[in-house]
Amino acid sequence: MVGHGIDDKLISELSTHAEHFFNLPENEKMLLDKSLSPANLGYEPIKNQTLEEGAPPDLKEGLYIGNEYGDEHPMVKEKRFNYGKNRWLENSQGFQKATNQYIYQMTELATSLMSLLALSLDLPKDYFKEFNHEPGVLLRMLHYPPQPENPLPNEKGCGAHTDFGGLTLLLQDKNGGLQVWDRDAETWLDALPIEGSFIVNLGDMISRWTNDKYQSTLHRVINKSGKERYSMPFFFSGNPDHIVACLPTCLTENEEPKYPPIRVEEHMRERYQKTYLQG
C-alpha cells in the first residue's frame, strides 16, 4: 500500500529510535523485559518466541508497544489482554512521543482500511464501526540479525505463521527477507521492499469472519541479506469485547459457518499463548 498518508519524517524518526534501541547492550534492553509486564509490553530477547510449530525459536528480538493506559484505566484494572503501561528506558521522551504519534496515525489508517474491507464484502461502509471503537493495537519493533552460516534445521528469523488479529500493516527496511506463501503455486514468494509502502496482511480474525472467503496471509522471514534487518508490524485487533461471527455475506445457501462466534480478546489470548507455550 502506497499513498497512505503516514508522515515520512515520522517514519524515519521512529526507525532511527528503534535501531538505536536494538543496538543497546543486552543488559540495558532487559530492563524492559516483557515477562515482567502484566500487559505483555516491553522487550523480548532473541529466541523467545516460536511462531512455526516444530521449528527452532525465532531469530529475532522485539519491543512491544501499545496505547498508553494508566493504572486507573478500567481495562487495566480488569487485567485485559495487552492493556497497561508501556515500558520505557530513562530519557526516552522523544522515542515515546514519536511512537504515540505513529500509533495514532496507524490506528486511523487501519480504521479506514476496515471500511474498504466492508465494502469489498458487500457490507455497509460503517459495518465494522463497533469493532473499530477503542481498538486493541500493538506495535512491534523487530530486529533480525543475519541468518547464521550454519543454522539449525528449519531455523529462520521468523517461522511460517499467520497473524492473529484483524489487519497487520508492516513497515520493512530495504534489506528484504519477508516471504509469503502462494497457495496456488505452492511456493514461497519474496515480498520485496517498495520504498514508502506498507505490506498489508489479513489476520486469522478475518478468515474466521469471512468463513475463509478471505484467508490470512502465511508468511515468514529469512534474513539472507548479510545485514541487520529492521521491521515494524502494526497489529490492529479491534475492540476486545466485539463478537466475531460469520458475516452474512460470506455464507452461500445451505452453507454453515466453519467457526463458532468468539470474543476478540478470547481469540487473541488463544493464538498468542500457542506461540509461547510450544517454544
PDB file of C-alpha atoms in Angstrom:
ATOM      1  CA  MET A   1       0.000   0.000   0.000  1.00  0.00           C
ATOM      2  CA  VAL A   2       1.299   3.419  -1.020  1.00  0.00           C
ATOM      3  CA  GLY A   3      -0.314   6.837  -0.734  1.00  0.00           C
ATOM      4  CA  HIS A   4      -1.243   6.007   2.853  1.00  0.00           C
ATOM      5  CA  GLY A   5      -0.645   9.491   4.291  1.00  0.00           C
ATOM      6  CA  ILE A   6       1.651   8.461   7.148  1.00  0.00           C
ATOM      7  CA  ASP A   7       4.279  11.164   7.689  1.00  0.00           C
ATOM      8  CA  ASP A   8       7.607  10.181   6.073  1.00  0.00           C
ATOM      9  CA  LYS A   9       9.563  12.190   8.650  1.00  0.00           C
ATOM     10  CA  LEU A  10       7.773  10.408  11.478  1.00  0.00           C
ATOM     11  CA  ILE A  11       8.572   7.005   9.943  1.00  0.00           C
ATOM     12  CA  SER A  12      12.241   7.965   9.598  1.00  0.00           C
ATOM     13  CA  GLU A  13      12.418   9.306  13.161  1.00  0.00           C
ATOM     14  CA  LEU A  14      10.787   6.232  14.648  1.00  0.00           C
ATOM     15  CA  SER A  15      13.008   3.883  12.631  1.00  0.00           C
ATOM     16  CA  THR A  16      16.092   5.678  13.969  1.00  0.00           C
ATOM     17  CA  HIS A  17      14.848   5.343  17.558  1.00  0.00           C
ATOM     18  CA  ALA A  18      14.168   1.619  17.063  1.00  0.00           C
ATOM     19  CA  GLU A  19      17.599   0.941  15.575  1.00  0.00           C
ATOM     20  CA  HIS A  20      19.253   2.842  18.417  1.00  0.00           C
ATOM     21  CA  PHE A  21      17.338   0.786  20.981  1.00  0.00           C
ATOM     22  CA  PHE A  22      18.325  -2.569  19.496  1.00  0.00           C
ATOM     23  CA  ASN A  23      21.970  -1.520  19.407  1.00  0.00           C
ATOM     24  CA  LEU A  24      21.989  -1.001  23.176  1.00  0.00           C
ATOM     25  CA  PRO A  25      23.761  -3.583  25.403  1.00  0.00           C
ATOM     26  CA  GLU A  26      21.586  -6.569  26.258  1.00  0.00           C
ATOM     27  CA  ASN A  27      21.528  -5.731  29.971  1.00  0.00           C
ATOM     28  CA  GLU A  28      20.007  -2.304  29.207  1.00  0.00           C
ATOM     29  CA  LYS A  29      17.333  -3.747  26.924  1.00  0.00           C
ATOM     30  CA  MET A  30      16.470  -6.364  29.557  1.00  0.00           C
ATOM     31  CA  LEU A  31      15.442  -3.556  31.911  1.00  0.00           C
ATOM     32  CA  LEU A  32      12.264  -3.549  29.825  1.00  0.00           C
ATOM     33  CA  ASP A  33      11.822  -7.341  29.963  1.00  0.00           C
ATOM     34  CA  LYS A  34       8.327  -8.127  28.636  1.00  0.00           C
ATOM     35  CA  SER A  35       7.943 -11.046  31.016  1.00  0.00           C
ATOM     36  CA  LEU A  36       7.706  -8.525  33.885  1.00  0.00           C
ATOM     37  CA  SER A  37       4.751  -6.721  32.281  1.00  0.00           C
ATOM     38  CA  PRO A  38       1.208  -7.890  33.081  1.00  0.00           C
ATOM     39  CA  ALA A  39       0.214  -6.398  29.713  1.00  0.00           C
ATOM     40  CA  ASN A  40       2.874  -8.265  27.657  1.00  0.00           C
ATOM     41  CA  LEU A  41       4.562  -4.988  26.769  1.00  0.00           C
ATOM     42  CA  GLY A  42       8.295  -4.370  26.636  1.00  0.00           C
ATOM     43  CA  TYR A  43      11.407  -6.085  25.319  1.00  0.00           C
ATOM     44  CA  GLU A  44      11.571  -9.663  24.031  1.00  0.00           C
ATOM     45  CA  PRO A  45      15.041 -11.197  23.512  1.00  0.00           C
ATOM     46  CA  ILE A  46      16.103 -13.371  20.607  1.00  0.00           C
ATOM     47  CA  LYS A  47      14.721 -16.936  20.572  1.00  0.00           C
ATOM     48  CA  ASN A  48      11.885 -16.111  22.956  1.00  0.00           C
ATOM     49  CA  GLN A  49       9.043 -16.933  20.556  1.00  0.00           C
ATOM     50  CA  THR A  50       8.349 -19.878  18.256  1.00  0.00           C
ATOM     51  CA  LEU A  51       5.886 -18.954  15.525  1.00  0.00           C
ATOM     52  CA  GLU A  52       6.289 -22.101  13.416  1.00  0.00           C
ATOM     53  CA  GLU A  53       5.271 -25.338  15.087  1.00  0.00           C
ATOM     54  CA  GLY A  54       8.139 -27.836  15.170  1.00  0.00           C
ATOM     55  CA  ALA A  55      10.773 -25.256  14.187  1.00  0.00           C
ATOM     56  CA  PRO A  56      13.525 -23.804  16.413  1.00  0.00           C
ATOM     57  CA  PRO A  57      12.776 -20.496  18.191  1.00  0.00           C
ATOM     58  CA  ASP A  58      12.753 -17.384  16.025  1.00  0.00           C
ATOM     59  CA  LEU A  59      15.987 -15.469  15.431  1.00  0.00           C
ATOM     60  CA  LYS A  60      14.549 -12.050  16.206  1.00  0.00           C
ATOM     61  CA  GLU A  61      14.243  -9.632  19.108  1.00  0.00           C
ATOM     62  CA  GLY A  62      11.408  -7.197  19.603  1.00  0.00           C
ATOM     63  CA  LEU A  63       9.927  -4.303  21.533  1.00  0.00           C
ATOM     64  CA  TYR A  64       6.173  -4.474  22.149  1.00  0.00           C
ATOM     65  CA  ILE A  65       4.405  -1.098  22.450  1.00  0.00           C
ATOM     66  CA  GLY A  66       0.689  -0.369  22.722  1.00  0.00           C
ATOM     67  CA  ASN A  67      -1.562   2.544  23.549  1.00  0.00           C
ATOM     68  CA  GLU A  68      -0.622   4.145  26.846  1.00  0.00           C
ATOM     69  CA  TYR A  69      -3.028   3.207  29.661  1.00  0.00           C
ATOM     70  CA  GLY A  70      -2.572   4.239  33.296  1.00  0.00           C
ATOM     71  CA  ASP A  71      -3.160   2.025  36.317  1.00  0.00           C
ATOM     72  CA  GLU A  72      -6.597   3.577  36.932  1.00  0.00           C
ATOM     73  CA  HIS A  73      -7.966   2.787  33.481  1.00  0.00           C
ATOM     74  CA  PRO A  74     -10.839   0.250  33.736  1.00  0.00           C
ATOM     75  CA  MET A  75      -9.230  -2.080  31.173  1.00  0.00           C
ATOM     76  CA  VAL A  76      -6.006  -2.134  33.188  1.00  0.00           C
ATOM     77  CA  LYS A  77      -7.813  -2.786  36.466  1.00  0.00           C
ATOM     78  CA  GLU A  78      -9.619  -5.700  34.817  1.00  0.00           C
ATOM     79  CA  LYS A  79      -6.259  -7.037  33.522  1.00  0.00           C
ATOM     80  CA  ARG A  80      -7.475  -7.100  29.957  1.00  0.00           C
ATOM     81  CA  PHE A  81      -5.184  -8.551  27.318  1.00  0.00           C
ATOM     82  CA  ASN A  82      -2.381  -6.151  26.226  1.00  0.00           C
ATOM     83  CA  TYR A  83      -3.821  -3.202  28.186  1.00  0.00           C
ATOM     84  CA  GLY A  84      -1.388  -1.433  30.502  1.00  0.00           C
ATOM     85  CA  LYS A  85       1.659   0.779  30.754  1.00  0.00           C
ATOM     86  CA  ASN A  86       4.383   0.667  28.152  1.00  0.00           C
ATOM     87  CA  ARG A  87       7.915   0.095  29.405  1.00  0.00           C
ATOM     88  CA  TRP A  88      10.500   2.752  28.588  1.00  0.00           C
ATOM     89  CA  LEU A  89      14.110   3.460  29.395  1.00  0.00           C
ATOM     90  CA  GLU A  90      15.001   6.735  31.103  1.00  0.00           C
ATOM     91  CA  ASN A  91      15.377   9.854  28.956  1.00  0.00           C
ATOM     92  CA  SER A  92      13.373   8.367  26.080  1.00  0.00           C
ATOM     93  CA  GLN A  93      10.770  11.141  25.789  1.00  0.00           C
ATOM     94  CA  GLY A  94      11.492  11.655  22.076  1.00  0.00           C
ATOM     95  CA  PHE A  95      11.057   7.937  21.412  1.00  0.00           C
ATOM     96  CA  GLN A  96       7.781   7.908  23.344  1.00  0.00           C
ATOM     97  CA  LYS A  97       6.391  10.949  21.535  1.00  0.00           C
ATOM     98  CA  ALA A  98       7.225   9.578  18.077  1.00  0.00           C
ATOM     99  CA  THR A  99       5.732   6.187  18.961  1.00  0.00           C
ATOM    100  CA  ASN A 100       2.474   7.679  20.271  1.00  0.00           C
ATOM    101  CA  GLN A 101       2.093   9.791  17.122  1.00  0.00           C
ATOM    102  CA  TYR A 102       2.781   6.792  14.897  1.00  0.00           C
ATOM    103  CA  ILE A 103       0.296   4.548  16.708  1.00  0.00           C
ATOM    104  CA  TYR A 104      -2.385   7.246  16.442  1.00  0.00           C
ATOM    105  CA  GLN A 105      -1.838   7.710  12.700  1.00  0.00           C
ATOM    106  CA  MET A 106      -1.694   3.960  12.057  1.00  0.00           C
ATOM    107  CA  THR A 107      -4.911   3.397  14.000  1.00  0.00           C
ATOM    108  CA  GLU A 108      -6.676   5.947  11.798  1.00  0.00           C
ATOM    109  CA  LEU A 109      -5.281   4.262   8.703  1.00  0.00           C
ATOM    110  CA  ALA A 110      -6.349   0.777   9.822  1.00  0.00           C
ATOM    111  CA  THR A 111      -9.842   2.060  10.600  1.00  0.00           C
ATOM    112  CA  SER A 112     -10.110   3.406   7.049  1.00  0.00           C
ATOM    113  CA  LEU A 113      -8.984   0.070   5.636  1.00  0.00           C
ATOM    114  CA  MET A 114     -11.677  -1.739   7.630  1.00  0.00           C
ATOM    115  CA  SER A 115     -14.247   0.425   5.806  1.00  0.00           C
ATOM    116  CA  LEU A 116     -12.814  -0.683   2.474  1.00  0.00           C
ATOM    117  CA  LEU A 117     -12.874  -4.293   3.659  1.00  0.00           C
ATOM    118  CA  ALA A 118     -16.570  -3.918   4.497  1.00  0.00           C
ATOM    119  CA  LEU A 119     -17.352  -2.564   1.024  1.00  0.00           C
ATOM    120  CA  SER A 120     -15.435  -5.437  -0.597  1.00  0.00           C
ATOM    121  CA  LEU A 121     -17.690  -7.863   1.270  1.00  0.00           C
ATOM    122  CA  ASP A 122     -20.911  -6.139   0.129  1.00  0.00           C
ATOM    123  CA  LEU A 123     -21.443  -4.681   3.582  1.00  0.00           C
ATOM    124  CA  PRO A 124     -22.185  -1.078   4.602  1.00  0.00           C
ATOM    125  CA  LYS A 125     -19.063   1.085   4.838  1.00  0.00           C
ATOM    126  CA  ASP A 126     -19.538   1.521   8.612  1.00  0.00           C
ATOM    127  CA  TYR A 127     -20.215  -2.180   9.292  1.00  0.00           C
ATOM    128  CA  PHE A 128     -17.095  -2.532  11.472  1.00  0.00           C
ATOM    129  CA  LYS A 129     -17.783   0.662  13.459  1.00  0.00           C
ATOM    130  CA  GLU A 130     -18.192  -1.167  16.776  1.00  0.00           C
ATOM    131  CA  PHE A 131     -15.155  -3.348  16.111  1.00  0.00           C
ATOM    132  CA  ASN A 132     -13.117  -0.182  15.440  1.00  0.00           C
ATOM    133  CA  HIS A 133     -14.255   1.507  18.669  1.00  0.00           C
ATOM    134  CA  GLU A 134     -11.404   1.720  21.232  1.00  0.00           C
ATOM    135  CA  PRO A 135      -9.468  -0.960  19.351  1.00  0.00           C
ATOM    136  CA  GLY A 136      -6.667  -3.099  20.672  1.00  0.00           C
ATOM    137  CA  VAL A 137      -3.490  -2.214  18.788  1.00  0.00           C
ATOM    138  CA  LEU A 138       0.122  -3.304  19.085  1.00  0.00           C
ATOM    139  CA  LEU A 139       3.315  -2.021  17.511  1.00  0.00           C
ATOM    140  CA  ARG A 140       6.204  -4.481  17.390  1.00  0.00           C
ATOM    141  CA  MET A 141       9.616  -3.117  16.600  1.00  0.00           C
ATOM    142  CA  LEU A 142      11.728  -6.034  15.376  1.00  0.00           C
ATOM    143  CA  HIS A 143      15.407  -6.664  14.743  1.00  0.00           C
ATOM    144  CA  TYR A 144      16.665  -9.671  12.782  1.00  0.00           C
ATOM    145  CA  PRO A 145      20.391 -10.441  12.814  1.00  0.00           C
ATOM    146  CA  PRO A 146      21.760 -12.003   9.609  1.00  0.00           C
ATOM    147  CA  GLN A 147      20.865 -15.653   9.050  1.00  0.00           C
ATOM    148  CA  PRO A 148      23.614 -17.851  10.602  1.00  0.00           C
ATOM    149  CA  GLU A 149      26.002 -19.546   8.178  1.00  0.00           C
ATOM    150  CA  ASN A 150      25.174 -22.913   9.763  1.00  0.00           C
ATOM    151  CA  PRO A 151      21.588 -22.619  11.032  1.00  0.00           C
ATOM    152  CA  LEU A 152      19.761 -25.386  12.825  1.00  0.00           C
ATOM    153  CA  PRO A 153      17.335 -27.359  10.651  1.00  0.00           C
ATOM    154  CA  ASN A 154      14.443 -25.060   9.702  1.00  0.00           C
ATOM    155  CA  GLU A 155      15.904 -22.209  11.774  1.00  0.00           C
ATOM    156  CA  LYS A 156      14.996 -18.752  10.489  1.00  0.00           C
ATOM    157  CA  GLY A 157      14.355 -15.198  11.565  1.00  0.00           C
ATOM    158  CA  CYS A 158      10.631 -15.707  11.875  1.00  0.00           C
ATOM    159  CA  GLY A 159       8.865 -19.019  11.399  1.00  0.00           C
ATOM    160  CA  ALA A 160       5.991 -19.516   8.979  1.00  0.00           C
ATOM    161  CA  HIS A 161       2.769 -18.253  10.533  1.00  0.00           C
ATOM    162  CA  THR A 162      -0.385 -16.250  10.017  1.00  0.00           C
ATOM    163  CA  ASP A 163      -1.071 -13.141  12.090  1.00  0.00           C
ATOM    164  CA  PHE A 164      -3.584 -13.428  14.882  1.00  0.00           C
ATOM    165  CA  GLY A 165      -5.869 -10.412  14.644  1.00  0.00           C
ATOM    166  CA  GLY A 166      -7.596  -8.281  12.031  1.00  0.00           C
ATOM    167  CA  LEU A 167      -5.161  -6.247   9.937  1.00  0.00           C
ATOM    168  CA  THR A 168      -1.366  -6.035  10.009  1.00  0.00           C
ATOM    169  CA  LEU A 169       0.395  -3.058   8.426  1.00  0.00           C
ATOM    170  CA  LEU A 170       4.077  -3.844   8.059  1.00  0.00           C
ATOM    171  CA  LEU A 171       6.880  -1.367   7.535  1.00  0.00           C
ATOM    172  CA  GLN A 172      10.053  -3.144   6.412  1.00  0.00           C
ATOM    173  CA  ASP A 173      13.522  -1.795   5.688  1.00  0.00           C
ATOM    174  CA  LYS A 174      15.441  -2.161   2.416  1.00  0.00           C
ATOM    175  CA  ASN A 175      17.111  -5.484   3.252  1.00  0.00           C
ATOM    176  CA  GLY A 176      14.244  -7.808   2.417  1.00  0.00           C
ATOM    177  CA  GLY A 177      13.727 -11.281   3.853  1.00  0.00           C
ATOM    178  CA  LEU A 178       9.937 -11.397   4.053  1.00  0.00           C
ATOM    179  CA  GLN A 179       8.323 -14.245   2.117  1.00  0.00           C
ATOM    180  CA  VAL A 180       4.634 -15.034   1.559  1.00  0.00           C
ATOM    181  CA  TRP A 181       3.115 -18.376   0.620  1.00  0.00           C
ATOM    182  CA  ASP A 182       1.474 -18.639  -2.790  1.00  0.00           C
ATOM    183  CA  ARG A 183      -1.280 -21.211  -2.216  1.00  0.00           C
ATOM    184  CA  ASP A 184      -1.961 -21.758  -5.913  1.00  0.00           C
ATOM    185  CA  ALA A 185       1.671 -22.280  -6.946  1.00  0.00           C
ATOM    186  CA  GLU A 186       2.595 -23.889  -3.603  1.00  0.00           C
ATOM    187  CA  THR A 187       5.791 -21.877  -3.324  1.00  0.00           C
ATOM    188  CA  TRP A 188       7.297 -19.055  -1.281  1.00  0.00           C
ATOM    189  CA  LEU A 189       7.429 -15.624  -2.935  1.00  0.00           C
ATOM    190  CA  ASP A 190       9.762 -12.823  -1.901  1.00  0.00           C
ATOM    191  CA  ALA A 191       7.849  -9.736  -0.733  1.00  0.00           C
ATOM    192  CA  LEU A 192      10.468  -7.290  -1.950  1.00  0.00           C
ATOM    193  CA  PRO A 193      10.584  -3.906  -0.187  1.00  0.00           C
ATOM    194  CA  ILE A 194       8.957  -0.988  -2.017  1.00  0.00           C
ATOM    195  CA  GLU A 195      10.050   2.389  -0.693  1.00  0.00           C
ATOM    196  CA  GLY A 196       7.312   4.311   1.074  1.00  0.00           C
ATOM    197  CA  SER A 197       4.930   1.354   1.216  1.00  0.00           C
ATOM    198  CA  PHE A 198       3.307  -0.883   3.804  1.00  0.00           C
ATOM    199  CA  ILE A 199       2.706  -4.598   3.419  1.00  0.00           C
ATOM    200  CA  VAL A 200      -0.931  -5.344   4.332  1.00  0.00           C
ATOM    201  CA  ASN A 201      -1.699  -8.734   5.873  1.00  0.00           C
ATOM    202  CA  LEU A 202      -5.099 -10.153   6.704  1.00  0.00           C
ATOM    203  CA  GLY A 203      -5.103 -11.955  10.053  1.00  0.00           C
ATOM    204  CA  ASP A 204      -6.849 -15.061  11.336  1.00  0.00           C
ATOM    205  CA  MET A 205      -9.780 -12.997  12.599  1.00  0.00           C
ATOM    206  CA  ILE A 206     -10.654 -12.020   9.019  1.00  0.00           C
ATOM    207  CA  SER A 207     -10.542 -15.675   7.935  1.00  0.00           C
ATOM    208  CA  ARG A 208     -12.907 -16.521  10.764  1.00  0.00           C
ATOM    209  CA  TRP A 209     -15.244 -13.648   9.963  1.00  0.00           C
ATOM    210  CA  THR A 210     -15.454 -14.481   6.251  1.00  0.00           C
ATOM    211  CA  ASN A 211     -15.698 -18.277   6.605  1.00  0.00           C
ATOM    212  CA  ASP A 212     -12.324 -18.450   4.808  1.00  0.00           C
ATOM    213  CA  LYS A 213     -13.584 -16.429   1.831  1.00  0.00           C
ATOM    214  CA  TYR A 214     -10.627 -14.201   2.684  1.00  0.00           C
ATOM    215  CA  GLN A 215      -7.668 -16.116   4.087  1.00  0.00           C
ATOM    216  CA  SER A 216      -4.985 -14.920   6.463  1.00  0.00           C
ATOM    217  CA  THR A 217      -1.559 -14.496   4.908  1.00  0.00           C
ATOM    218  CA  LEU A 218       1.004 -17.231   5.627  1.00  0.00           C
ATOM    219  CA  HIS A 219       4.439 -15.621   5.796  1.00  0.00           C
ATOM    220  CA  ARG A 220       7.939 -15.996   7.235  1.00  0.00           C
ATOM    221  CA  VAL A 221      11.260 -14.124   7.405  1.00  0.00           C
ATOM    222  CA  ILE A 222      14.699 -15.406   6.381  1.00  0.00           C
ATOM    223  CA  ASN A 223      17.282 -12.634   6.586  1.00  0.00           C
ATOM    224  CA  LYS A 224      19.755 -13.630   3.854  1.00  0.00           C
ATOM    225  CA  SER A 225      20.952 -10.059   3.274  1.00  0.00           C
ATOM    226  CA  GLY A 226      24.040 -10.440   5.451  1.00  0.00           C
ATOM    227  CA  LYS A 227      22.937  -7.203   7.173  1.00  0.00           C
ATOM    228  CA  GLU A 228      20.877  -6.288  10.210  1.00  0.00           C
ATOM    229  CA  ARG A 229      17.172  -6.206   9.288  1.00  0.00           C
ATOM    230  CA  TYR A 230      14.580  -3.994  10.987  1.00  0.00           C
ATOM    231  CA  SER A 231      10.816  -4.005  10.590  1.00  0.00           C
ATOM    232  CA  MET A 232       7.751  -2.622  12.371  1.00  0.00           C
ATOM    233  CA  PRO A 233       4.464  -4.529  12.105  1.00  0.00           C
ATOM    234  CA  PHE A 234       1.394  -2.710  13.433  1.00  0.00           C
ATOM    235  CA  PHE A 235      -1.369  -5.068  14.559  1.00  0.00           C
ATOM    236  CA  PHE A 236      -4.986  -3.875  14.567  1.00  0.00           C
ATOM    237  CA  SER A 237      -7.166  -6.265  16.563  1.00  0.00           C
ATOM    238  CA  GLY A 238     -10.285  -4.241  17.269  1.00  0.00           C
ATOM    239  CA  ASN A 239     -12.412  -3.868  20.363  1.00  0.00           C
ATOM    240  CA  PRO A 240     -11.669  -6.749  22.776  1.00  0.00           C
ATOM    241  CA  ASP A 241     -15.364  -7.288  23.589  1.00  0.00           C
ATOM    242  CA  HIS A 242     -16.538  -7.458  19.987  1.00  0.00           C
ATOM    243  CA  ILE A 243     -18.006 -10.794  18.890  1.00  0.00           C
ATOM    244  CA  VAL A 244     -16.508 -12.228  15.713  1.00  0.00           C
ATOM    245  CA  ALA A 245     -19.153 -14.340  13.976  1.00  0.00           C
ATOM    246  CA  CYS A 246     -19.500 -15.377  10.348  1.00  0.00           C
ATOM    247  CA  LEU A 247     -20.540 -12.419   8.183  1.00  0.00           C
ATOM    248  CA  PRO A 248     -23.948 -12.693   6.494  1.00  0.00           C
ATOM    249  CA  THR A 249     -22.489 -12.061   3.035  1.00  0.00           C
ATOM    250  CA  CYS A 250     -19.954 -14.874   3.381  1.00  0.00           C
ATOM    251  CA  LEU A 251     -22.375 -17.796   3.520  1.00  0.00           C
ATOM    252  CA  THR A 252     -23.965 -19.364   0.491  1.00  0.00           C
ATOM    253  CA  GLU A 253     -27.362 -21.010   0.681  1.00  0.00           C
ATOM    254  CA  ASN A 254     -27.314 -24.058   2.991  1.00  0.00           C
ATOM    255  CA  GLU A 255     -23.698 -23.340   3.988  1.00  0.00           C
ATOM    256  CA  GLU A 256     -22.792 -23.476   7.678  1.00  0.00           C
ATOM    257  CA  PRO A 257     -20.174 -21.351   9.491  1.00  0.00           C
ATOM    258  CA  LYS A 258     -16.859 -23.172   9.951  1.00  0.00           C
ATOM    259  CA  TYR A 259     -16.094 -21.373  13.209  1.00  0.00           C
ATOM    260  CA  PRO A 260     -18.223 -20.606  16.283  1.00  0.00           C
ATOM    261  CA  PRO A 261     -18.604 -16.983  17.412  1.00  0.00           C
ATOM    262  CA  ILE A 262     -15.794 -15.753  19.670  1.00  0.00           C
ATOM    263  CA  ARG A 263     -14.868 -12.583  21.530  1.00  0.00           C
ATOM    264  CA  VAL A 264     -11.867 -10.744  20.109  1.00  0.00           C
ATOM    265  CA  GLU A 265      -9.949 -10.949  23.387  1.00  0.00           C
ATOM    266  CA  GLU A 266     -10.560 -14.681  23.743  1.00  0.00           C
ATOM    267  CA  HIS A 267      -9.370 -15.283  20.186  1.00  0.00           C
ATOM    268  CA  MET A 268      -6.214 -13.209  20.742  1.00  0.00           C
ATOM    269  CA  ARG A 269      -5.322 -14.955  24.003  1.00  0.00           C
ATOM    270  CA  GLU A 270      -5.670 -18.390  22.419  1.00  0.00           C
ATOM    271  CA  ARG A 271      -3.475 -17.539  19.436  1.00  0.00           C
ATOM    272  CA  TYR A 272      -0.868 -15.695  21.493  1.00  0.00           C
ATOM    273  CA  GLN A 273      -0.425 -18.432  24.094  1.00  0.00           C
ATOM    274  CA  LYS A 274       0.142 -21.103  21.457  1.00  0.00           C
ATOM    275  CA  THR A 275       3.283 -19.437  20.080  1.00  0.00           C
ATOM    276  CA  TYR A 276       4.877 -19.143  23.502  1.00  0.00           C
ATOM    277  CA  LEU A 277       3.898 -22.482  25.007  1.00  0.00           C
ATOM    278  CA  GLN A 278       5.368 -24.569  22.181  1.00  0.00           C
ATOM    279  CA  GLY A 279       8.767 -22.803  22.365  1.00  0.00           C
TER     280      GLY A 279
END
